[in-house]
Amino acid sequence: MINLLFGITLGLFSSLLSIKFGARYRCPHDCDISFSRIDTLQNHLQFVHSKKPLNRKRIVIIGGGFGGVTVLNKLQDRFQTDVTVDITMISKDNYLLFTPMLHEIASGMIETRHIVTPIRSFCKRSRFYCAGVESIDLENNSVEIRSSLAPIPHGTLNTMGRNSKSLCYDYLVIAVGSETRFFGMSDVEQNAFTIKTLDDAIRLRNHIIYLLEQADQLLPESSYD
């Protein structure tokens, strides 16, 4: 019960943060960047989209987990009104996952919405790409990305479609996290359940439900009397 209340409280708190601190002013040009303050947007329009645009410092953050979002928040706080600094966040998921509560999803105690927060709610003065990184060119300071989103039906594509996009940077932050290793134990890899992502937790929950249903079918009919 305590964990359930904590999960619901966390979800409500995340929603309130998204409303209060999320970006509200989007640049009307094609740079696709949002700001939480209108005066910063005005400075951005004046200096970046003028006839003589500024030579901005470009910071690219790869990874939308705890590490990447923490760096994003600190950079945004420091350069909130400095339009000479351009910040871009790249993540294959469009949400921040509160991983310490994944087991609660697997057990069915809380819902998935209680442990996810949209990454865009943290982008107070930065742009966001929901994309995977294809390659990093350290010599030319560029990152090749490809959209994580599938094309929308009826001939309409998402912003990037399935095309690659190249982003140049002056400073690169790599915060992609880690993956589960099995140290060559193929049997464990094939049969064990990992619990590192939202899909992992849902897969484990569904397997538990499946086993319970199977066990119920094996009970003798007399047990229902």
Short mmCIF file of N, CA and C in Angstrom, two decimals, residues 11-191:
data_model
loop_
_atom_site.label_atom_id
_atom_site.label_comp_id
_atom_site.label_asym_id
_atom_site.label_seq_id
_atom_site.Cartn_x
_atom_site.Cartn_y
_atom_site.Cartn_z
N GLY A 11 3.82 10.11 -9.67
CA GLY A 11 3.21 10.44 -10.95
C GLY A 11 2.57 11.82 -10.94
N LEU A 12 1.84 12.15 -9.87
CA LEU A 12 1.22 13.46 -9.76
C LEU A 12 2.26 14.56 -9.68
N PHE A 13 3.33 14.31 -8.90
CA PHE A 13 4.39 15.30 -8.75
C PHE A 13 5.08 15.56 -10.08
N SER A 14 5.32 14.50 -10.85
CA SER A 14 5.95 14.65 -12.16
C SER A 14 5.06 15.46 -13.10
N SER A 15 3.75 15.22 -13.02
CA SER A 15 2.83 15.97 -13.88
C SER A 15 2.82 17.44 -13.52
N LEU A 16 2.84 17.74 -12.22
CA LEU A 16 2.87 19.14 -11.79
C LEU A 16 4.15 19.82 -12.22
N LEU A 17 5.28 19.11 -12.12
CA LEU A 17 6.55 19.68 -12.57
C LEU A 17 6.51 19.97 -14.06
N SER A 18 5.89 19.07 -14.81
CA SER A 18 5.81 19.27 -16.26
C SER A 18 5.03 20.53 -16.58
N ILE A 19 3.95 20.77 -15.83
CA ILE A 19 3.12 21.95 -16.08
C ILE A 19 3.83 23.22 -15.64
N LYS A 20 4.47 23.19 -14.47
CA LYS A 20 5.06 24.40 -13.90
C LYS A 20 6.37 24.78 -14.55
N PHE A 21 7.23 23.79 -14.82
CA PHE A 21 8.58 24.10 -15.27
C PHE A 21 8.83 23.74 -16.73
N GLY A 22 7.87 23.16 -17.38
CA GLY A 22 8.07 22.77 -18.77
C GLY A 22 8.16 23.97 -19.70
N ALA A 23 8.70 23.74 -20.89
CA ALA A 23 8.85 24.81 -21.87
C ALA A 23 7.47 25.25 -22.38
N ARG A 24 7.29 26.57 -22.51
CA ARG A 24 6.00 27.10 -22.95
C ARG A 24 6.10 27.95 -24.20
N TYR A 25 7.30 28.39 -24.54
CA TYR A 25 7.47 29.28 -25.68
C TYR A 25 8.38 28.61 -26.71
N ARG A 26 7.81 28.30 -27.88
CA ARG A 26 8.56 27.60 -28.92
C ARG A 26 8.97 28.58 -30.01
N CYS A 27 10.19 28.42 -30.46
CA CYS A 27 10.70 29.25 -31.54
C CYS A 27 9.89 28.98 -32.81
N PRO A 28 9.40 30.02 -33.48
CA PRO A 28 8.58 29.82 -34.69
C PRO A 28 9.39 29.39 -35.91
N HIS A 29 10.71 29.45 -35.81
CA HIS A 29 11.55 29.05 -36.93
C HIS A 29 11.81 27.54 -36.87
N ASP A 30 12.62 27.04 -37.79
CA ASP A 30 12.82 25.60 -37.91
C ASP A 30 13.90 25.04 -36.99
N CYS A 31 14.35 25.82 -36.01
CA CYS A 31 15.38 25.30 -35.10
C CYS A 31 14.79 24.38 -34.04
N ASP A 32 13.44 24.40 -33.88
CA ASP A 32 12.75 23.45 -33.00
C ASP A 32 13.30 23.48 -31.58
N ILE A 33 13.30 24.66 -30.97
CA ILE A 33 13.77 24.80 -29.59
C ILE A 33 12.72 25.57 -28.80
N SER A 34 12.54 25.19 -27.54
CA SER A 34 11.54 25.81 -26.68
C SER A 34 12.20 26.47 -25.48
N PHE A 35 11.50 27.43 -24.91
CA PHE A 35 12.01 28.17 -23.75
C PHE A 35 10.92 28.28 -22.71
N SER A 36 11.31 28.38 -21.45
CA SER A 36 10.35 28.55 -20.37
C SER A 36 10.12 30.02 -20.05
N ARG A 37 10.95 30.91 -20.63
CA ARG A 37 10.81 32.35 -20.39
C ARG A 37 10.69 33.08 -21.71
N ILE A 38 9.76 34.02 -21.78
CA ILE A 38 9.52 34.72 -23.03
C ILE A 38 10.66 35.68 -23.37
N ASP A 39 11.32 36.24 -22.34
CA ASP A 39 12.43 37.16 -22.63
C ASP A 39 13.61 36.42 -23.26
N THR A 40 13.82 35.16 -22.85
CA THR A 40 14.88 34.37 -23.46
C THR A 40 14.53 34.04 -24.91
N LEU A 41 13.27 33.76 -25.17
CA LEU A 41 12.84 33.53 -26.55
C LEU A 41 13.06 34.77 -27.40
N GLN A 42 12.76 35.94 -26.85
CA GLN A 42 12.96 37.18 -27.60
C GLN A 42 14.44 37.42 -27.90
N ASN A 43 15.30 37.13 -26.93
CA ASN A 43 16.74 37.25 -27.16
C ASN A 43 17.20 36.25 -28.22
N HIS A 44 16.64 35.06 -28.15
CA HIS A 44 16.97 34.03 -29.14
C HIS A 44 16.60 34.49 -30.55
N LEU A 45 15.41 35.03 -30.70
CA LEU A 45 14.97 35.50 -32.02
C LEU A 45 15.82 36.66 -32.51
N GLN A 46 16.19 37.53 -31.58
CA GLN A 46 16.95 38.72 -31.96
C GLN A 46 18.37 38.39 -32.40
N PHE A 47 19.03 37.51 -31.65
CA PHE A 47 20.44 37.26 -31.90
C PHE A 47 20.71 36.04 -32.78
N VAL A 48 19.85 35.05 -32.72
CA VAL A 48 20.10 33.82 -33.47
C VAL A 48 19.50 33.89 -34.87
N HIS A 49 18.33 34.48 -34.99
CA HIS A 49 17.65 34.52 -36.29
C HIS A 49 17.72 35.89 -36.95
N SER A 50 18.64 36.70 -36.52
CA SER A 50 18.83 38.00 -37.15
C SER A 50 19.66 37.83 -38.43
N LYS A 51 19.89 38.92 -39.14
CA LYS A 51 20.65 38.85 -40.39
C LYS A 51 22.09 38.44 -40.13
N LYS A 52 22.60 38.76 -38.94
CA LYS A 52 23.95 38.37 -38.57
C LYS A 52 23.87 37.50 -37.32
N PRO A 53 23.56 36.21 -37.48
CA PRO A 53 23.39 35.34 -36.31
C PRO A 53 24.69 35.15 -35.54
N LEU A 54 24.53 34.87 -34.25
CA LEU A 54 25.69 34.65 -33.39
C LEU A 54 26.34 33.31 -33.69
N ASN A 55 27.62 33.22 -33.38
CA ASN A 55 28.33 31.95 -33.46
C ASN A 55 28.15 31.25 -32.12
N ARG A 56 27.19 30.32 -32.06
CA ARG A 56 26.83 29.70 -30.79
C ARG A 56 27.67 28.47 -30.48
N LYS A 57 27.82 28.20 -29.19
CA LYS A 57 28.44 26.97 -28.71
C LYS A 57 27.36 25.89 -28.64
N ARG A 58 27.61 24.78 -29.30
CA ARG A 58 26.61 23.72 -29.40
C ARG A 58 26.96 22.56 -28.46
N ILE A 59 26.04 22.27 -27.55
CA ILE A 59 26.21 21.17 -26.60
C ILE A 59 25.19 20.09 -26.94
N VAL A 60 25.66 18.87 -27.16
CA VAL A 60 24.77 17.75 -27.47
C VAL A 60 24.88 16.72 -26.35
N ILE A 61 23.73 16.33 -25.81
CA ILE A 61 23.66 15.32 -24.74
C ILE A 61 23.01 14.07 -25.31
N ILE A 62 23.70 12.94 -25.21
CA ILE A 62 23.16 11.66 -25.67
C ILE A 62 22.74 10.84 -24.45
N GLY A 63 21.46 10.52 -24.36
CA GLY A 63 20.96 9.73 -23.24
C GLY A 63 19.97 10.51 -22.40
N GLY A 64 18.78 9.93 -22.20
CA GLY A 64 17.74 10.61 -21.44
C GLY A 64 17.44 9.94 -20.12
N GLY A 65 18.46 9.32 -19.51
CA GLY A 65 18.28 8.73 -18.18
C GLY A 65 18.59 9.74 -17.09
N PHE A 66 18.86 9.24 -15.88
CA PHE A 66 19.15 10.12 -14.76
C PHE A 66 20.36 11.01 -15.04
N GLY A 67 21.42 10.41 -15.61
CA GLY A 67 22.64 11.17 -15.88
C GLY A 67 22.42 12.26 -16.90
N GLY A 68 21.80 11.91 -18.04
CA GLY A 68 21.58 12.88 -19.10
C GLY A 68 20.67 14.01 -18.68
N VAL A 69 19.58 13.69 -18.00
CA VAL A 69 18.63 14.71 -17.57
C VAL A 69 19.24 15.62 -16.50
N THR A 70 20.06 15.05 -15.62
CA THR A 70 20.74 15.87 -14.60
C THR A 70 21.67 16.88 -15.26
N VAL A 71 22.45 16.43 -16.24
CA VAL A 71 23.33 17.34 -16.97
C VAL A 71 22.51 18.40 -17.69
N LEU A 72 21.41 17.99 -18.32
CA LEU A 72 20.54 18.93 -19.03
C LEU A 72 20.03 20.01 -18.10
N ASN A 73 19.54 19.62 -16.93
CA ASN A 73 19.00 20.60 -15.98
C ASN A 73 20.06 21.58 -15.51
N LYS A 74 21.25 21.07 -15.22
CA LYS A 74 22.32 21.95 -14.74
C LYS A 74 22.76 22.93 -15.83
N LEU A 75 22.86 22.45 -17.06
CA LEU A 75 23.25 23.34 -18.17
C LEU A 75 22.18 24.39 -18.44
N GLN A 76 20.93 23.98 -18.38
CA GLN A 76 19.85 24.94 -18.62
C GLN A 76 19.79 25.99 -17.54
N ASP A 77 20.01 25.59 -16.30
CA ASP A 77 20.02 26.57 -15.20
C ASP A 77 21.17 27.56 -15.36
N ARG A 78 22.31 27.06 -15.78
CA ARG A 78 23.48 27.92 -15.91
C ARG A 78 23.37 28.86 -17.11
N PHE A 79 22.82 28.36 -18.22
CA PHE A 79 22.76 29.16 -19.45
C PHE A 79 21.33 29.53 -19.81
N GLN A 80 20.49 29.71 -18.79
CA GLN A 80 19.08 29.98 -19.03
C GLN A 80 18.87 31.18 -19.95
N THR A 81 19.57 32.27 -19.72
CA THR A 81 19.38 33.49 -20.51
C THR A 81 20.50 33.72 -21.51
N ASP A 82 21.41 32.77 -21.65
CA ASP A 82 22.55 32.91 -22.56
C ASP A 82 22.20 32.25 -23.89
N VAL A 83 21.79 33.06 -24.86
CA VAL A 83 21.37 32.50 -26.15
C VAL A 83 22.54 32.11 -27.03
N THR A 84 23.76 32.36 -26.56
CA THR A 84 24.94 31.95 -27.34
C THR A 84 25.25 30.47 -27.14
N VAL A 85 24.53 29.82 -26.22
CA VAL A 85 24.72 28.39 -25.96
C VAL A 85 23.50 27.63 -26.46
N ASP A 86 23.73 26.66 -27.32
CA ASP A 86 22.67 25.85 -27.91
C ASP A 86 22.75 24.44 -27.33
N ILE A 87 21.65 23.95 -26.75
CA ILE A 87 21.64 22.65 -26.08
C ILE A 87 20.67 21.71 -26.79
N THR A 88 21.14 20.50 -27.06
CA THR A 88 20.31 19.48 -27.72
C THR A 88 20.36 18.18 -26.93
N MET A 89 19.20 17.60 -26.70
CA MET A 89 19.10 16.31 -26.01
C MET A 89 18.66 15.24 -27.00
N ILE A 90 19.34 14.09 -26.98
CA ILE A 90 18.99 12.96 -27.84
C ILE A 90 18.73 11.74 -26.96
N SER A 91 17.58 11.09 -27.17
CA SER A 91 17.26 9.87 -26.42
C SER A 91 16.37 8.99 -27.27
N LYS A 92 16.59 7.68 -27.20
CA LYS A 92 15.76 6.75 -27.99
C LYS A 92 14.36 6.65 -27.43
N ASP A 93 14.17 7.04 -26.16
CA ASP A 93 12.84 7.09 -25.55
C ASP A 93 12.47 8.54 -25.30
N ASN A 94 11.18 8.85 -25.36
CA ASN A 94 10.76 10.23 -25.12
C ASN A 94 10.33 10.46 -23.68
N TYR A 95 10.77 9.58 -22.79
CA TYR A 95 10.42 9.72 -21.38
C TYR A 95 11.62 9.35 -20.50
N LEU A 96 11.62 9.92 -19.29
CA LEU A 96 12.57 9.54 -18.25
C LEU A 96 11.93 8.46 -17.41
N LEU A 97 12.62 7.34 -17.25
CA LEU A 97 12.08 6.19 -16.51
C LEU A 97 12.67 6.14 -15.11
N PHE A 98 11.78 6.06 -14.10
CA PHE A 98 12.22 5.93 -12.71
C PHE A 98 12.46 4.45 -12.43
N THR A 99 13.66 3.98 -12.76
CA THR A 99 13.97 2.55 -12.72
C THR A 99 13.86 1.90 -11.34
N PRO A 100 14.08 2.62 -10.22
CA PRO A 100 13.98 1.93 -8.92
C PRO A 100 12.60 1.34 -8.63
N MET A 101 11.58 1.73 -9.41
CA MET A 101 10.24 1.20 -9.15
C MET A 101 9.75 0.26 -10.25
N LEU A 102 10.67 -0.24 -11.07
CA LEU A 102 10.27 -1.17 -12.13
C LEU A 102 9.65 -2.45 -11.56
N HIS A 103 10.15 -2.89 -10.40
CA HIS A 103 9.60 -4.11 -9.82
C HIS A 103 8.14 -3.95 -9.44
N GLU A 104 7.72 -2.70 -9.14
CA GLU A 104 6.32 -2.46 -8.81
C GLU A 104 5.43 -2.61 -10.05
N ILE A 105 5.98 -2.27 -11.21
CA ILE A 105 5.25 -2.49 -12.46
C ILE A 105 5.11 -3.99 -12.72
N ALA A 106 6.20 -4.72 -12.50
CA ALA A 106 6.17 -6.17 -12.72
C ALA A 106 5.18 -6.87 -11.79
N SER A 107 5.04 -6.36 -10.57
CA SER A 107 4.13 -6.98 -9.61
C SER A 107 2.69 -6.49 -9.78
N GLY A 108 2.49 -5.48 -10.63
CA GLY A 108 1.15 -4.96 -10.86
C GLY A 108 0.66 -4.01 -9.79
N MET A 109 1.54 -3.54 -8.92
CA MET A 109 1.14 -2.65 -7.83
C MET A 109 0.84 -1.24 -8.33
N ILE A 110 1.56 -0.79 -9.36
CA ILE A 110 1.33 0.54 -9.91
C ILE A 110 1.30 0.45 -11.43
N GLU A 111 0.89 1.54 -12.07
CA GLU A 111 0.81 1.57 -13.52
C GLU A 111 2.06 2.24 -14.10
N THR A 112 2.27 2.01 -15.39
CA THR A 112 3.48 2.55 -16.03
C THR A 112 3.53 4.07 -15.97
N ARG A 113 2.39 4.73 -16.03
CA ARG A 113 2.38 6.19 -16.04
C ARG A 113 2.90 6.79 -14.74
N HIS A 114 2.97 5.99 -13.70
CA HIS A 114 3.44 6.49 -12.41
C HIS A 114 4.96 6.62 -12.34
N ILE A 115 5.69 5.99 -13.26
CA ILE A 115 7.15 6.04 -13.17
C ILE A 115 7.80 6.61 -14.42
N VAL A 116 7.03 7.28 -15.26
CA VAL A 116 7.61 7.91 -16.45
C VAL A 116 7.26 9.40 -16.46
N THR A 117 8.21 10.20 -16.94
CA THR A 117 8.02 11.64 -17.09
C THR A 117 8.50 12.04 -18.48
N PRO A 118 7.70 12.77 -19.25
CA PRO A 118 8.14 13.18 -20.58
C PRO A 118 9.44 13.97 -20.53
N ILE A 119 10.40 13.60 -21.36
CA ILE A 119 11.68 14.32 -21.38
C ILE A 119 11.47 15.77 -21.80
N ARG A 120 10.52 16.02 -22.67
CA ARG A 120 10.28 17.39 -23.12
C ARG A 120 9.90 18.32 -21.98
N SER A 121 9.37 17.76 -20.89
CA SER A 121 9.02 18.61 -19.75
C SER A 121 10.26 19.17 -19.07
N PHE A 122 11.42 18.55 -19.31
CA PHE A 122 12.68 19.05 -18.75
C PHE A 122 13.36 20.04 -19.70
N CYS A 123 12.94 20.07 -20.95
CA CYS A 123 13.62 20.91 -21.97
C CYS A 123 13.11 22.34 -21.89
N LYS A 124 13.60 23.09 -20.91
CA LYS A 124 13.14 24.46 -20.70
C LYS A 124 13.70 25.42 -21.73
N ARG A 125 14.87 25.14 -22.27
CA ARG A 125 15.44 25.99 -23.32
C ARG A 125 16.38 25.18 -24.19
N SER A 126 15.88 24.03 -24.59
CA SER A 126 16.69 23.12 -25.41
C SER A 126 15.77 22.37 -26.38
N ARG A 127 16.36 21.79 -27.39
CA ARG A 127 15.60 20.98 -28.34
C ARG A 127 15.78 19.50 -28.00
N PHE A 128 14.83 18.70 -28.43
CA PHE A 128 14.88 17.27 -28.11
C PHE A 128 14.62 16.46 -29.37
N TYR A 129 15.42 15.40 -29.55
CA TYR A 129 15.22 14.45 -30.64
C TYR A 129 14.99 13.07 -30.04
N CYS A 130 13.84 12.47 -30.36
CA CYS A 130 13.59 11.09 -29.97
C CYS A 130 14.20 10.22 -31.05
N ALA A 131 15.45 9.85 -30.85
CA ALA A 131 16.21 9.18 -31.91
C ALA A 131 17.31 8.33 -31.32
N GLY A 132 17.78 7.39 -32.11
CA GLY A 132 18.93 6.58 -31.75
C GLY A 132 20.17 7.12 -32.43
N VAL A 133 21.31 6.91 -31.83
CA VAL A 133 22.58 7.38 -32.39
C VAL A 133 23.16 6.30 -33.29
N GLU A 134 23.37 6.63 -34.55
CA GLU A 134 23.94 5.70 -35.51
C GLU A 134 25.46 5.69 -35.44
N SER A 135 26.06 6.87 -35.32
CA SER A 135 27.52 6.96 -35.28
C SER A 135 27.94 8.31 -34.71
N ILE A 136 29.18 8.35 -34.22
CA ILE A 136 29.78 9.59 -33.71
C ILE A 136 31.09 9.82 -34.43
N ASP A 137 31.23 10.97 -35.05
CA ASP A 137 32.45 11.34 -35.75
C ASP A 137 33.24 12.31 -34.86
N LEU A 138 34.22 11.77 -34.15
CA LEU A 138 34.98 12.59 -33.20
C LEU A 138 35.90 13.58 -33.90
N GLU A 139 36.33 13.27 -35.10
CA GLU A 139 37.22 14.18 -35.82
C GLU A 139 36.49 15.41 -36.33
N ASN A 140 35.27 15.20 -36.82
CA ASN A 140 34.50 16.32 -37.37
C ASN A 140 33.43 16.84 -36.42
N ASN A 141 33.43 16.32 -35.18
CA ASN A 141 32.48 16.78 -34.16
C ASN A 141 31.03 16.73 -34.66
N SER A 142 30.60 15.55 -35.04
CA SER A 142 29.23 15.40 -35.51
C SER A 142 28.65 14.07 -35.03
N VAL A 143 27.33 14.04 -34.90
CA VAL A 143 26.61 12.84 -34.46
C VAL A 143 25.54 12.52 -35.49
N GLU A 144 25.49 11.28 -35.93
CA GLU A 144 24.48 10.84 -36.89
C GLU A 144 23.36 10.14 -36.12
N ILE A 145 22.14 10.63 -36.27
CA ILE A 145 21.02 10.06 -35.53
C ILE A 145 19.93 9.60 -36.50
N ARG A 146 19.10 8.68 -36.01
CA ARG A 146 17.96 8.19 -36.79
C ARG A 146 16.75 8.11 -35.88
N SER A 147 15.62 8.56 -36.36
CA SER A 147 14.41 8.63 -35.54
C SER A 147 14.06 7.28 -34.94
N SER A 148 13.64 7.29 -33.66
CA SER A 148 13.18 6.07 -32.99
C SER A 148 11.72 5.80 -33.28
N LEU A 149 11.03 6.73 -33.92
CA LEU A 149 9.60 6.62 -34.15
C LEU A 149 9.31 6.02 -35.51
N ALA A 150 8.34 5.16 -35.56
CA ALA A 150 7.91 4.58 -36.84
C ALA A 150 7.03 5.57 -37.57
N PRO A 151 7.00 5.51 -38.90
CA PRO A 151 6.13 6.41 -39.66
C PRO A 151 4.67 6.25 -39.25
N ILE A 152 3.96 7.36 -39.20
CA ILE A 152 2.54 7.34 -38.87
C ILE A 152 1.76 6.85 -40.10
N PRO A 153 0.70 6.05 -39.94
CA PRO A 153 -0.06 5.53 -41.08
C PRO A 153 -0.68 6.63 -41.95
N HIS A 154 -1.27 6.21 -43.05
CA HIS A 154 -1.97 7.08 -43.98
C HIS A 154 -1.02 8.07 -44.65
N GLY A 155 0.21 7.66 -44.86
CA GLY A 155 1.14 8.47 -45.63
C GLY A 155 1.74 9.64 -44.90
N THR A 156 1.45 9.80 -43.60
CA THR A 156 2.00 10.91 -42.83
C THR A 156 3.21 10.43 -42.06
N LEU A 157 4.31 11.15 -42.15
CA LEU A 157 5.53 10.77 -41.45
C LEU A 157 5.71 11.63 -40.21
N ASN A 158 6.48 11.11 -39.24
CA ASN A 158 6.83 11.94 -38.10
C ASN A 158 7.85 12.98 -38.56
N THR A 159 8.33 13.79 -37.63
CA THR A 159 9.19 14.92 -37.97
C THR A 159 10.40 14.51 -38.77
N MET A 160 11.03 13.39 -38.38
CA MET A 160 12.24 12.95 -39.06
C MET A 160 12.00 11.80 -40.01
N GLY A 161 10.82 11.20 -39.95
CA GLY A 161 10.59 10.00 -40.75
C GLY A 161 11.56 8.92 -40.32
N ARG A 162 12.11 8.21 -41.30
CA ARG A 162 13.13 7.22 -41.01
C ARG A 162 14.49 7.68 -41.54
N ASN A 163 14.60 8.96 -41.86
CA ASN A 163 15.83 9.49 -42.41
C ASN A 163 16.82 9.82 -41.31
N SER A 164 18.08 9.74 -41.64
CA SER A 164 19.13 10.11 -40.70
C SER A 164 19.29 11.62 -40.68
N LYS A 165 19.86 12.11 -39.60
CA LYS A 165 20.12 13.53 -39.45
C LYS A 165 21.47 13.70 -38.79
N SER A 166 22.24 14.65 -39.26
CA SER A 166 23.57 14.89 -38.70
C SER A 166 23.54 16.15 -37.84
N LEU A 167 24.04 16.03 -36.61
CA LEU A 167 24.11 17.16 -35.69
C LEU A 167 25.57 17.46 -35.37
N CYS A 168 25.95 18.71 -35.51
CA CYS A 168 27.31 19.12 -35.16
C CYS A 168 27.34 19.61 -33.71
N TYR A 169 28.48 19.47 -33.08
CA TYR A 169 28.60 19.87 -31.68
C TYR A 169 29.98 20.46 -31.41
N ASP A 170 30.03 21.26 -30.34
CA ASP A 170 31.30 21.73 -29.79
C ASP A 170 31.65 20.94 -28.54
N TYR A 171 30.61 20.55 -27.80
CA TYR A 171 30.80 19.74 -26.60
C TYR A 171 29.80 18.59 -26.65
N LEU A 172 30.28 17.38 -26.36
CA LEU A 172 29.44 16.19 -26.43
C LEU A 172 29.41 15.50 -25.06
N VAL A 173 28.20 15.23 -24.58
CA VAL A 173 28.01 14.50 -23.32
C VAL A 173 27.38 13.16 -23.65
N ILE A 174 28.07 12.07 -23.29
CA ILE A 174 27.55 10.72 -23.54
C ILE A 174 27.09 10.12 -22.21
N ALA A 175 25.78 9.95 -22.08
CA ALA A 175 25.20 9.41 -20.84
C ALA A 175 24.15 8.36 -21.20
N VAL A 176 24.59 7.34 -21.92
CA VAL A 176 23.66 6.34 -22.45
C VAL A 176 23.35 5.22 -21.46
N GLY A 177 23.98 5.23 -20.29
CA GLY A 177 23.71 4.19 -19.31
C GLY A 177 24.42 2.89 -19.64
N SER A 178 23.83 1.79 -19.23
CA SER A 178 24.48 0.48 -19.39
C SER A 178 23.46 -0.55 -19.86
N GLU A 179 23.97 -1.70 -20.25
CA GLU A 179 23.13 -2.83 -20.63
C GLU A 179 23.45 -4.03 -19.75
N THR A 180 22.48 -4.93 -19.61
CA THR A 180 22.68 -6.12 -18.80
C THR A 180 23.66 -7.07 -19.49
N ARG A 181 24.65 -7.53 -18.74
CA ARG A 181 25.62 -8.48 -19.27
C ARG A 181 25.41 -9.85 -18.63
N PHE A 182 25.63 -10.88 -19.42
CA PHE A 182 25.46 -12.25 -18.94
C PHE A 182 26.77 -13.02 -18.88
N PHE A 183 27.87 -12.35 -19.22
CA PHE A 183 29.21 -12.91 -19.09
C PHE A 183 29.34 -14.28 -19.77
N GLY A 184 28.76 -14.39 -20.95
CA GLY A 184 28.90 -15.61 -21.74
C GLY A 184 28.01 -16.76 -21.32
N MET A 185 27.15 -16.57 -20.33
CA MET A 185 26.27 -17.65 -19.88
C MET A 185 25.01 -17.64 -20.75
N SER A 186 25.06 -18.38 -21.83
CA SER A 186 23.97 -18.37 -22.82
C SER A 186 22.66 -18.88 -22.25
N ASP A 187 22.72 -19.89 -21.36
CA ASP A 187 21.49 -20.43 -20.77
C ASP A 187 20.77 -19.37 -19.94
N VAL A 188 21.55 -18.62 -19.19
CA VAL A 188 20.96 -17.55 -18.38
C VAL A 188 20.37 -16.47 -19.28
N GLU A 189 21.10 -16.12 -20.33
CA GLU A 189 20.63 -15.08 -21.25
C GLU A 189 19.32 -15.48 -21.93
N GLN A 190 19.17 -16.76 -22.24
CA GLN A 190 17.97 -17.22 -22.94
C GLN A 190 16.77 -17.39 -22.02
N ASN A 191 17.02 -17.69 -20.74
CA ASN A 191 15.91 -18.04 -19.86
C ASN A 191 15.64 -17.05 -18.74
#
